[in-house]
PDB file of C-alpha atoms and ligand atoms in Angstrom:
ATOM      1  CA  MET A   2    -135.365 219.299 -92.079  1.00 92.00           C
ATOM      2  CA  LYS A   3    -137.235 218.132 -88.953  1.00 96.00           C
ATOM      3  CA  ARG A   4    -136.421 214.518 -88.047  1.00 98.00           C
ATOM      4  CA  VAL A   5    -139.449 212.960 -86.378  1.00 98.00           C
ATOM      5  CA  ALA A   6    -139.569 209.604 -84.600  1.00 99.00           C
ATOM      6  CA  ILE A   7    -142.871 207.812 -84.072  1.00 99.00           C
ATOM      7  CA  LEU A   8    -143.900 206.074 -80.836  1.00 98.00           C
ATOM      8  CA  ALA A   9    -147.112 204.024 -81.009  1.00 98.00           C
ATOM      9  CA  SER A  10    -148.834 201.104 -79.284  1.00 98.00           C
ATOM     10  CA  TYR A  11    -151.215 199.933 -82.027  1.00 98.00           C
ATOM     11  CA  ASN A  12    -151.993 201.164 -85.556  1.00 98.00           C
ATOM     12  CA  GLY A  13    -150.127 204.460 -85.485  1.00 97.00           C
ATOM     13  CA  SER A  14    -152.769 206.087 -87.716  1.00 97.00           C
ATOM     14  CA  GLY A  15    -151.209 209.489 -87.091  1.00 97.00           C
ATOM     15  CA  PHE A  16    -147.915 208.161 -88.436  1.00 98.00           C
ATOM     16  CA  ASP A  17    -149.695 207.205 -91.670  1.00 97.00           C
ATOM     17  CA  ALA A  18    -150.997 210.774 -92.018  1.00 98.00           C
ATOM     18  CA  LEU A  19    -147.503 212.229 -91.522  1.00 98.00           C
ATOM     19  CA  HIS A  20    -145.955 209.728 -93.922  1.00 98.00           C
ATOM     20  CA  VAL A  21    -148.447 210.600 -96.693  1.00 98.00           C
ATOM     21  CA  ALA A  22    -147.813 214.328 -96.093  1.00 98.00           C
ATOM     22  CA  LEU A  23    -144.038 213.942 -96.313  1.00 98.00           C
ATOM     23  CA  LYS A  24    -144.293 211.812 -99.454  1.00 97.00           C
ATOM     24  CA  ASN A  25    -146.548 214.337-101.235  1.00 97.00           C
ATOM     25  CA  GLY A  26    -144.340 217.255-100.204  1.00 97.00           C
ATOM     26  CA  GLU A  27    -146.929 218.796 -97.879  1.00 97.00           C
ATOM     27  CA  LEU A  28    -144.578 218.483 -94.896  1.00 98.00           C
ATOM     28  CA  SER A  29    -140.838 219.040 -94.846  1.00 97.00           C
ATOM     29  CA  ILE A  30    -139.991 216.305 -92.357  1.00 98.00           C
ATOM     30  CA  GLU A  31    -138.148 213.013 -92.229  1.00 98.00           C
ATOM     31  CA  ILE A  32    -139.342 209.937 -90.312  1.00 98.00           C
ATOM     32  CA  PRO A  33    -136.280 207.712 -89.877  1.00 98.00           C
ATOM     33  CA  LEU A  34    -137.476 205.800 -86.815  1.00 99.00           C
ATOM     34  CA  VAL A  35    -140.588 204.007 -85.561  1.00 99.00           C
ATOM     35  CA  ILE A  36    -140.835 202.505 -82.070  1.00 99.00           C
ATOM     36  CA  SER A  37    -143.615 200.465 -80.489  1.00 99.00           C
ATOM     37  CA  ASN A  38    -144.027 198.867 -77.064  1.00 98.00           C
ATOM     38  CA  ASN A  39    -146.215 196.206 -78.728  1.00 98.00           C
ATOM     39  CA  SER A  40    -144.455 193.578 -80.862  1.00 98.00           C
ATOM     40  CA  SER A  41    -147.657 192.867 -82.829  1.00 98.00           C
ATOM     41  CA  ALA A  42    -148.509 196.506 -83.490  1.00 98.00           C
ATOM     42  CA  LYS A  43    -149.642 197.333 -87.037  1.00 98.00           C
ATOM     43  CA  VAL A  44    -147.421 200.422 -86.902  1.00 98.00           C
ATOM     44  CA  LEU A  45    -144.360 198.143 -87.132  1.00 98.00           C
ATOM     45  CA  LYS A  46    -145.725 196.393 -90.218  1.00 98.00           C
ATOM     46  CA  ASN A  47    -146.354 199.780 -91.842  1.00 98.00           C
ATOM     47  CA  ALA A  48    -142.835 200.954 -90.965  1.00 98.00           C
ATOM     48  CA  ILE A  49    -141.418 197.825 -92.655  1.00 98.00           C
ATOM     49  CA  ASN A  50    -143.583 198.479 -95.738  1.00 98.00           C
ATOM     50  CA  TYR A  51    -142.338 202.082 -95.855  1.00 97.00           C
ATOM     51  CA  GLY A  52    -138.719 200.927 -95.403  1.00 98.00           C
ATOM     52  CA  ILE A  53    -138.336 202.718 -92.067  1.00 98.00           C
ATOM     53  CA  ASP A  54    -136.170 201.312 -89.244  1.00 98.00           C
ATOM     54  CA  ASN A  55    -138.366 200.090 -86.412  1.00 98.00           C
ATOM     55  CA  PHE A  56    -137.906 198.718 -82.924  1.00 98.00           C
ATOM     56  CA  VAL A  57    -139.940 197.083 -80.163  1.00 98.00           C
ATOM     57  CA  VAL A  58    -139.131 198.633 -76.795  1.00 98.00           C
ATOM     58  CA  ASN A  59    -140.902 197.546 -73.623  1.00 98.00           C
ATOM     59  CA  SER A  60    -140.152 196.213 -70.134  1.00 98.00           C
ATOM     60  CA  LYS A  61    -139.529 192.738 -71.580  1.00 98.00           C
ATOM     61  CA  THR A  62    -137.011 193.893 -74.208  1.00 98.00           C
ATOM     62  CA  ASP A  63    -135.221 196.460 -72.063  1.00 98.00           C
ATOM     63  CA  GLN A  64    -134.612 196.909 -68.345  1.00 98.00           C
ATOM     64  CA  ASN A  65    -135.220 200.651 -68.782  1.00 97.00           C
ATOM     65  CA  PRO A  66    -137.450 201.223 -71.830  1.00 98.00           C
ATOM     66  CA  ASP A  67    -137.285 205.011 -71.596  1.00 97.00           C
ATOM     67  CA  GLU A  68    -133.476 204.897 -71.644  1.00 98.00           C
ATOM     68  CA  LYS A  69    -133.587 202.722 -74.772  1.00 98.00           C
ATOM     69  CA  ILE A  70    -136.053 205.091 -76.449  1.00 98.00           C
ATOM     70  CA  GLU A  71    -133.778 208.047 -75.627  1.00 98.00           C
ATOM     71  CA  GLU A  72    -130.759 206.112 -76.977  1.00 98.00           C
ATOM     72  CA  LEU A  73    -132.601 205.459 -80.266  1.00 98.00           C
ATOM     73  CA  LEU A  74    -133.743 209.082 -80.580  1.00 98.00           C
ATOM     74  CA  ASN A  75    -130.120 210.212 -80.228  1.00 98.00           C
ATOM     75  CA  GLU A  76    -128.775 207.510 -82.562  1.00 98.00           C
ATOM     76  CA  TYR A  77    -131.276 208.534 -85.258  1.00 98.00           C
ATOM     77  CA  GLN A  78    -130.788 212.243 -84.483  1.00 98.00           C
ATOM     78  CA  CYS A  79    -134.512 212.851 -83.995  1.00 98.00           C
ATOM     79  CA  GLU A  80    -135.328 216.103 -82.206  1.00 98.00           C
ATOM     80  CA  TYR A  81    -139.077 215.353 -82.442  1.00 98.00           C
ATOM     81  CA  LEU A  82    -141.012 212.403 -81.053  1.00 98.00           C
ATOM     82  CA  PHE A  83    -144.651 212.040 -82.132  1.00 98.00           C
ATOM     83  CA  LEU A  84    -146.899 209.885 -79.925  1.00 98.00           C
ATOM     84  CA  SER A  85    -149.394 208.225 -82.291  1.00 98.00           C
ATOM     85  CA  GLY A  86    -151.681 206.302 -79.963  1.00 98.00           C
ATOM     86  CA  TYR A  87    -148.990 205.491 -77.392  1.00 98.00           C
ATOM     87  CA  MET A  88    -150.570 204.153 -74.208  1.00 97.00           C
ATOM     88  CA  LYS A  89    -147.801 204.585 -71.645  1.00 97.00           C
ATOM     89  CA  LYS A  90    -146.432 207.630 -69.851  1.00 97.00           C
ATOM     90  CA  VAL A  91    -143.301 209.018 -71.488  1.00 97.00           C
ATOM     91  CA  GLY A  92    -140.524 209.594 -68.930  1.00 97.00           C
ATOM     92  CA  ILE A  93    -139.456 213.072 -67.847  1.00 97.00           C
ATOM     93  CA  ASN A  94    -135.978 212.735 -69.426  1.00 97.00           C
ATOM     94  CA  ILE A  95    -137.561 212.219 -72.833  1.00 98.00           C
ATOM     95  CA  SER A  96    -140.152 214.983 -72.441  1.00 98.00           C
ATOM     96  CA  LYS A  97    -137.408 217.394 -71.313  1.00 98.00           C
ATOM     97  CA  ASN A  98    -134.711 216.445 -73.834  1.00 98.00           C
ATOM     98  CA  PHE A  99    -136.842 216.112 -76.953  1.00 98.00           C
ATOM     99  CA  LYS A 100    -139.780 217.925 -78.558  1.00 98.00           C
ATOM    100  CA  VAL A 101    -142.505 215.401 -77.803  1.00 98.00           C
ATOM    101  CA  ILE A 102    -145.906 215.896 -79.411  1.00 98.00           C
ATOM    102  CA  ASN A 103    -149.100 213.961 -78.758  1.00 98.00           C
ATOM    103  CA  SER A 104    -152.479 213.688 -80.452  1.00 98.00           C
ATOM    104  CA  HIS A 105    -155.360 213.371 -77.983  1.00 98.00           C
ATOM    105  CA  PRO A 106    -158.853 212.390 -79.192  1.00 98.00           C
ATOM    106  CA  ALA A 107    -160.756 215.028 -77.221  1.00 98.00           C
ATOM    107  CA  LEU A 108    -160.812 218.773 -76.490  1.00 98.00           C
ATOM    108  CA  LEU A 109    -158.297 219.096 -73.628  1.00 98.00           C
ATOM    109  CA  PRO A 110    -158.275 219.997 -70.816  1.00 98.00           C
ATOM    110  CA  ASN A 111    -161.532 218.033 -70.792  1.00 98.00           C
ATOM    111  CA  TYR A 112    -161.426 214.259 -71.006  1.00 98.00           C
ATOM    112  CA  GLY A 113    -157.699 213.933 -70.420  1.00 98.00           C
ATOM    113  CA  GLY A 114    -155.451 212.286 -67.854  1.00 97.00           C
ATOM    114  CA  LYS A 115    -154.925 208.761 -66.579  1.00 97.00           C
ATOM    115  CA  GLY A 116    -157.499 206.326 -67.982  1.00 97.00           C
ATOM    116  CA  MET A 117    -158.519 208.700 -70.755  1.00 97.00           C
ATOM    117  CA  TYR A 118    -157.375 206.910 -73.907  1.00 97.00           C
ATOM    118  CA  GLY A 119    -158.908 205.368 -76.999  1.00 96.00           C
ATOM    119  CA  ARG A 120    -162.573 204.402 -76.694  1.00 97.00           C
ATOM    120  CA  PHE A 121    -162.707 205.335 -73.012  1.00 98.00           C
ATOM    121  CA  VAL A 122    -162.537 208.968 -74.097  1.00 98.00           C
ATOM    122  CA  HIS A 123    -165.452 208.685 -76.541  1.00 98.00           C
ATOM    123  CA  GLU A 124    -167.522 206.659 -74.042  1.00 98.00           C
ATOM    124  CA  ALA A 125    -167.131 209.436 -71.449  1.00 98.00           C
ATOM    125  CA  VAL A 126    -167.990 212.182 -73.971  1.00 98.00           C
ATOM    126  CA  ILE A 127    -171.198 210.409 -75.013  1.00 98.00           C
ATOM    127  CA  LYS A 128    -172.119 209.417 -71.431  1.00 98.00           C
ATOM    128  CA  ASN A 129    -171.965 213.099 -70.518  1.00 98.00           C
ATOM    129  CA  SER A 130    -174.147 214.065 -73.501  1.00 98.00           C
ATOM    130  CA  GLU A 131    -171.516 216.460 -74.817  1.00 98.00           C
ATOM    131  CA  LYS A 132    -172.572 218.416 -77.904  1.00 98.00           C
ATOM    132  CA  THR A 133    -169.000 218.647 -79.247  1.00 98.00           C
ATOM    133  CA  SER A 134    -165.716 216.787 -79.135  1.00 98.00           C
ATOM    134  CA  GLY A 135    -162.539 217.038 -81.165  1.00 98.00           C
ATOM    135  CA  VAL A 136    -158.783 216.548 -81.399  1.00 98.00           C
ATOM    136  CA  THR A 137    -155.991 218.218 -79.454  1.00 98.00           C
ATOM    137  CA  ILE A 138    -152.375 218.259 -80.583  1.00 98.00           C
ATOM    138  CA  HIS A 139    -150.180 219.236 -77.669  1.00 98.00           C
ATOM    139  CA  GLU A 140    -146.632 219.340 -76.362  1.00 98.00           C
ATOM    140  CA  VAL A 141    -145.894 216.566 -73.905  1.00 98.00           C
ATOM    141  CA  ASN A 142    -144.630 217.193 -70.381  1.00 98.00           C
ATOM    142  CA  GLU A 143    -144.156 214.814 -67.458  1.00 97.00           C
ATOM    143  CA  ASN A 144    -147.885 214.497 -66.808  1.00 97.00           C
ATOM    144  CA  TYR A 145    -150.636 213.050 -68.984  1.00 97.00           C
ATOM    145  CA  ASP A 146    -152.298 215.590 -71.333  1.00 97.00           C
ATOM    146  CA  GLU A 147    -151.100 218.763 -69.550  1.00 97.00           C
ATOM    147  CA  GLY A 148    -148.599 220.079 -72.114  1.00 97.00           C
ATOM    148  CA  LYS A 149    -149.052 223.314 -74.107  1.00 98.00           C
ATOM    149  CA  ILE A 150    -151.811 223.010 -76.677  1.00 98.00           C
ATOM    150  CA  ILE A 151    -150.565 223.454 -80.265  1.00 98.00           C
ATOM    151  CA  LEU A 152    -153.812 223.009 -82.201  1.00 98.00           C
ATOM    152  CA  GLN A 153    -157.404 221.920 -81.583  1.00 98.00           C
ATOM    153  CA  LYS A 154    -160.142 221.059 -84.039  1.00 98.00           C
ATOM    154  CA  GLU A 155    -163.750 220.597 -82.946  1.00 98.00           C
ATOM    155  CA  LEU A 156    -166.647 218.538 -84.300  1.00 98.00           C
ATOM    156  CA  ILE A 157    -170.355 218.483 -83.444  1.00 98.00           C
ATOM    157  CA  LEU A 158    -171.863 215.201 -82.294  1.00 98.00           C
ATOM    158  CA  ASP A 159    -174.994 213.838 -83.973  1.00 98.00           C
ATOM    159  CA  LYS A 160    -178.040 213.315 -81.739  1.00 97.00           C
ATOM    160  CA  ASP A 161    -177.640 209.525 -82.065  1.00 97.00           C
ATOM    161  CA  GLU A 162    -173.822 209.489 -81.996  1.00 98.00           C
ATOM    162  CA  SER A 163    -172.344 206.134 -80.949  1.00 98.00           C
ATOM    163  CA  VAL A 164    -168.869 205.370 -79.602  1.00 98.00           C
ATOM    164  CA  ASP A 165    -168.034 203.694 -82.921  1.00 98.00           C
ATOM    165  CA  SER A 166    -169.267 206.602 -85.046  1.00 98.00           C
ATOM    166  CA  LEU A 167    -167.511 209.183 -82.858  1.00 98.00           C
ATOM    167  CA  GLU A 168    -164.256 207.208 -82.868  1.00 98.00           C
ATOM    168  CA  LYS A 169    -164.384 207.084 -86.684  1.00 98.00           C
ATOM    169  CA  LYS A 170    -165.055 210.834 -86.998  1.00 98.00           C
ATOM    170  CA  ILE A 171    -162.313 211.696 -84.498  1.00 98.00           C
ATOM    171  CA  LYS A 172    -159.759 209.541 -86.303  1.00 97.00           C
ATOM    172  CA  GLU A 173    -160.647 211.223 -89.613  1.00 98.00           C
ATOM    173  CA  LEU A 174    -160.355 214.673 -88.023  1.00 98.00           C
ATOM    174  CA  GLU A 175    -157.091 213.636 -86.388  1.00 98.00           C
ATOM    175  CA  GLN A 176    -155.479 212.856 -89.745  1.00 97.00           C
ATOM    176  CA  ILE A 177    -155.801 216.465 -90.934  1.00 98.00           C
ATOM    177  CA  THR A 178    -155.182 218.051 -87.537  1.00 98.00           C
ATOM    178  CA  ILE A 179    -151.851 216.269 -87.055  1.00 98.00           C
ATOM    179  CA  VAL A 180    -150.550 217.393 -90.461  1.00 98.00           C
ATOM    180  CA  GLU A 181    -151.718 220.994 -89.928  1.00 98.00           C
ATOM    181  CA  ALA A 182    -150.075 221.079 -86.494  1.00 98.00           C
ATOM    182  CA  PHE A 183    -146.737 219.913 -87.923  1.00 98.00           C
ATOM    183  CA  LYS A 184    -146.900 222.694 -90.525  1.00 97.00           C
ATOM    184  CA  ASN A 185    -146.951 225.240 -87.675  1.00 91.00           C
ATOM    185  CA  ILE A 186    -144.354 223.683 -85.364  1.00 90.00           C
TER     186      ILE A 186
HETATM  187  N1  LIG B   3    -145.508 212.135 -70.172  1.00 90.45           N
HETATM  188  C1  LIG B   3    -146.557 211.916 -70.999  1.00 90.45           C
HETATM  189  N2  LIG B   3    -146.703 210.710 -71.573  1.00 90.45           N
HETATM  190  C2  LIG B   3    -147.761 210.483 -72.423  1.00 90.45           C
HETATM  191  C3  LIG B   3    -148.709 211.497 -72.677  1.00 90.45           C
HETATM  192  C4  LIG B   3    -148.524 212.775 -72.034  1.00 90.45           C
HETATM  193  O1  LIG B   3    -149.315 213.723 -72.245  1.00 90.45           O
HETATM  194  N3  LIG B   3    -147.441 212.931 -71.204  1.00 90.45           N
HETATM  195  N4  LIG B   3    -149.810 211.236 -73.486  1.00 90.45           N
HETATM  196  C5  LIG B   3    -150.121 209.831 -73.646  1.00 90.45           C
HETATM  197  C6  LIG B   3    -151.250 209.565 -74.571  1.00 90.45           C
HETATM  198  N5  LIG B   3    -152.486 209.613 -73.801  1.00 90.45           N
HETATM  199  C7  LIG B   3    -153.385 210.595 -74.077  1.00 90.45           C
HETATM  200  O2  LIG B   3    -153.267 211.371 -75.045  1.00 90.45           O
HETATM  201  C8  LIG B   3    -152.721 208.684 -72.761  1.00 90.45           C
HETATM  202  C9  LIG B   3    -152.397 207.349 -72.955  1.00 90.45           C
HETATM  203  C10 LIG B   3    -152.609 206.424 -71.940  1.00 90.45           C
HETATM  204  C11 LIG B   3    -153.161 206.817 -70.727  1.00 90.45           C
HETATM  205  C12 LIG B   3    -153.351 205.818 -69.627  1.00 90.45           C
HETATM  206  O3  LIG B   3    -154.121 206.040 -68.712  1.00 90.45           O
HETATM  207  N6  LIG B   3    -152.631 204.702 -69.733  1.00 90.45           N
HETATM  208  C13 LIG B   3    -152.781 203.603 -68.734  1.00 90.45           C
HETATM  209  C14 LIG B   3    -152.101 202.334 -69.227  1.00 90.45           C
HETATM  210  C15 LIG B   3    -152.841 201.813 -70.468  1.00 90.45           C
HETATM  211  C16 LIG B   3    -152.181 200.564 -71.046  1.00 90.45           C
HETATM  212  O4  LIG B   3    -151.200 200.070 -70.445  1.00 90.45           O
HETATM  213  O5  LIG B   3    -152.675 200.107 -72.104  1.00 90.45           O
HETATM  214  C17 LIG B   3    -152.129 204.002 -67.403  1.00 90.45           C
HETATM  215  O6  LIG B   3    -151.202 204.823 -67.381  1.00 90.45           O
HETATM  216  O7  LIG B   3    -152.569 203.392 -66.410  1.00 90.45           O
HETATM  217  C18 LIG B   3    -153.513 208.137 -70.529  1.00 90.45           C
HETATM  218  C19 LIG B   3    -153.315 209.080 -71.545  1.00 90.45           C
HETATM  219  C20 LIG B   3    -148.914 209.012 -74.017  1.00 90.45           C
HETATM  220  N7  LIG B   3    -147.872 209.276 -73.038  1.00 90.45           N
HETATM  221  N1  GAR B   4    -154.892 209.380 -74.943  1.00 90.45           N
HETATM  222  C1  GAR B   4    -154.196 208.854 -76.072  1.00 90.45           C
HETATM  223  C2  GAR B   4    -155.189 208.343 -77.080  1.00 90.45           C
HETATM  224  O1  GAR B   4    -156.296 207.971 -76.755  1.00 90.45           O
HETATM  225  N2  GAR B   4    -154.759 208.320 -78.342  1.00 90.45           N
HETATM  226  C3  GAR B   4    -155.641 207.898 -79.364  1.00 90.45           C
HETATM  227  O2  GAR B   4    -155.471 206.526 -79.600  1.00 90.45           O
HETATM  228  C4  GAR B   4    -155.894 206.293 -80.925  1.00 90.45           C
HETATM  229  C5  GAR B   4    -154.915 205.295 -81.485  1.00 90.45           C
HETATM  230  O3  GAR B   4    -155.445 204.858 -82.655  1.00 90.45           O
HETATM  231  P1  GAR B   4    -154.494 204.098 -83.691  1.00 90.45           P
HETATM  232  O4  GAR B   4    -153.726 203.069 -82.910  1.00 90.45           O
HETATM  233  O5  GAR B   4    -155.497 203.530 -84.640  1.00 90.45           O
HETATM  234  O6  GAR B   4    -153.592 205.143 -84.278  1.00 90.45           O
HETATM  235  C6  GAR B   4    -155.867 207.627 -81.679  1.00 90.45           C
HETATM  236  O7  GAR B   4    -157.166 208.026 -82.034  1.00 90.45           O
HETATM  237  C7  GAR B   4    -155.301 208.585 -80.660  1.00 90.45           C
HETATM  238  O8  GAR B   4    -155.905 209.856 -80.675  1.00 90.45           O
END
């Protein structure tokens, strides 16, 4: 059974989708480990509620955060690492030694790269009067948002789409896209 660790900076909404899918038997995975760089992240509270071991790893807790993350992935025997709204670059040792998967809130290769995260993505999409946006699940390499695309799902923007309304739609679409992607990995 695939052992998947979660790495998140805030809510980890993708983690919630995977956890529901494993509990209802839709996905044959285990999630034994949750890591956040943010000690007040909601993802940690959810991990505690689900009874899942969780750790804060950042430059204050560890001299080399990536080394600590790699140590935890090995200790918990996780071959997969899912980035659920993680806002830092994952080091090359991790991306090379583990199967790292990310969910990006846009249709890569557009609207990706440094600075393209969270609301900044939706702001750019709307500023450019795009007719569509979507979600991309992709493998993670040493660069931001350049790994092999696993699955994309598209949505059509309303004429009066706002950043808030697009963010909400993307997060809803993300929930199903993440689970479908893990079925095919
Ligand atoms: N090696 C990789 N690491 C990460 C990837 C990746 O594809 N390869 N994806 C990101 C997630 N992400 C987009 O999907 C992303 C997150 C954050 C940024 C960014 O510009 N971050 C800022 C710092 C923001 C902060 O500190 O809050 C920066 O680097 O200056 C871009 C894309 C996760 N890691
Ligand atoms: N480029 C990475 C990126 O923007 N990731 C996005 O951050 C959000 C985190 O939301 P959450 O903290 O509520 O899960 C998610 O929508 C995810 O796609």
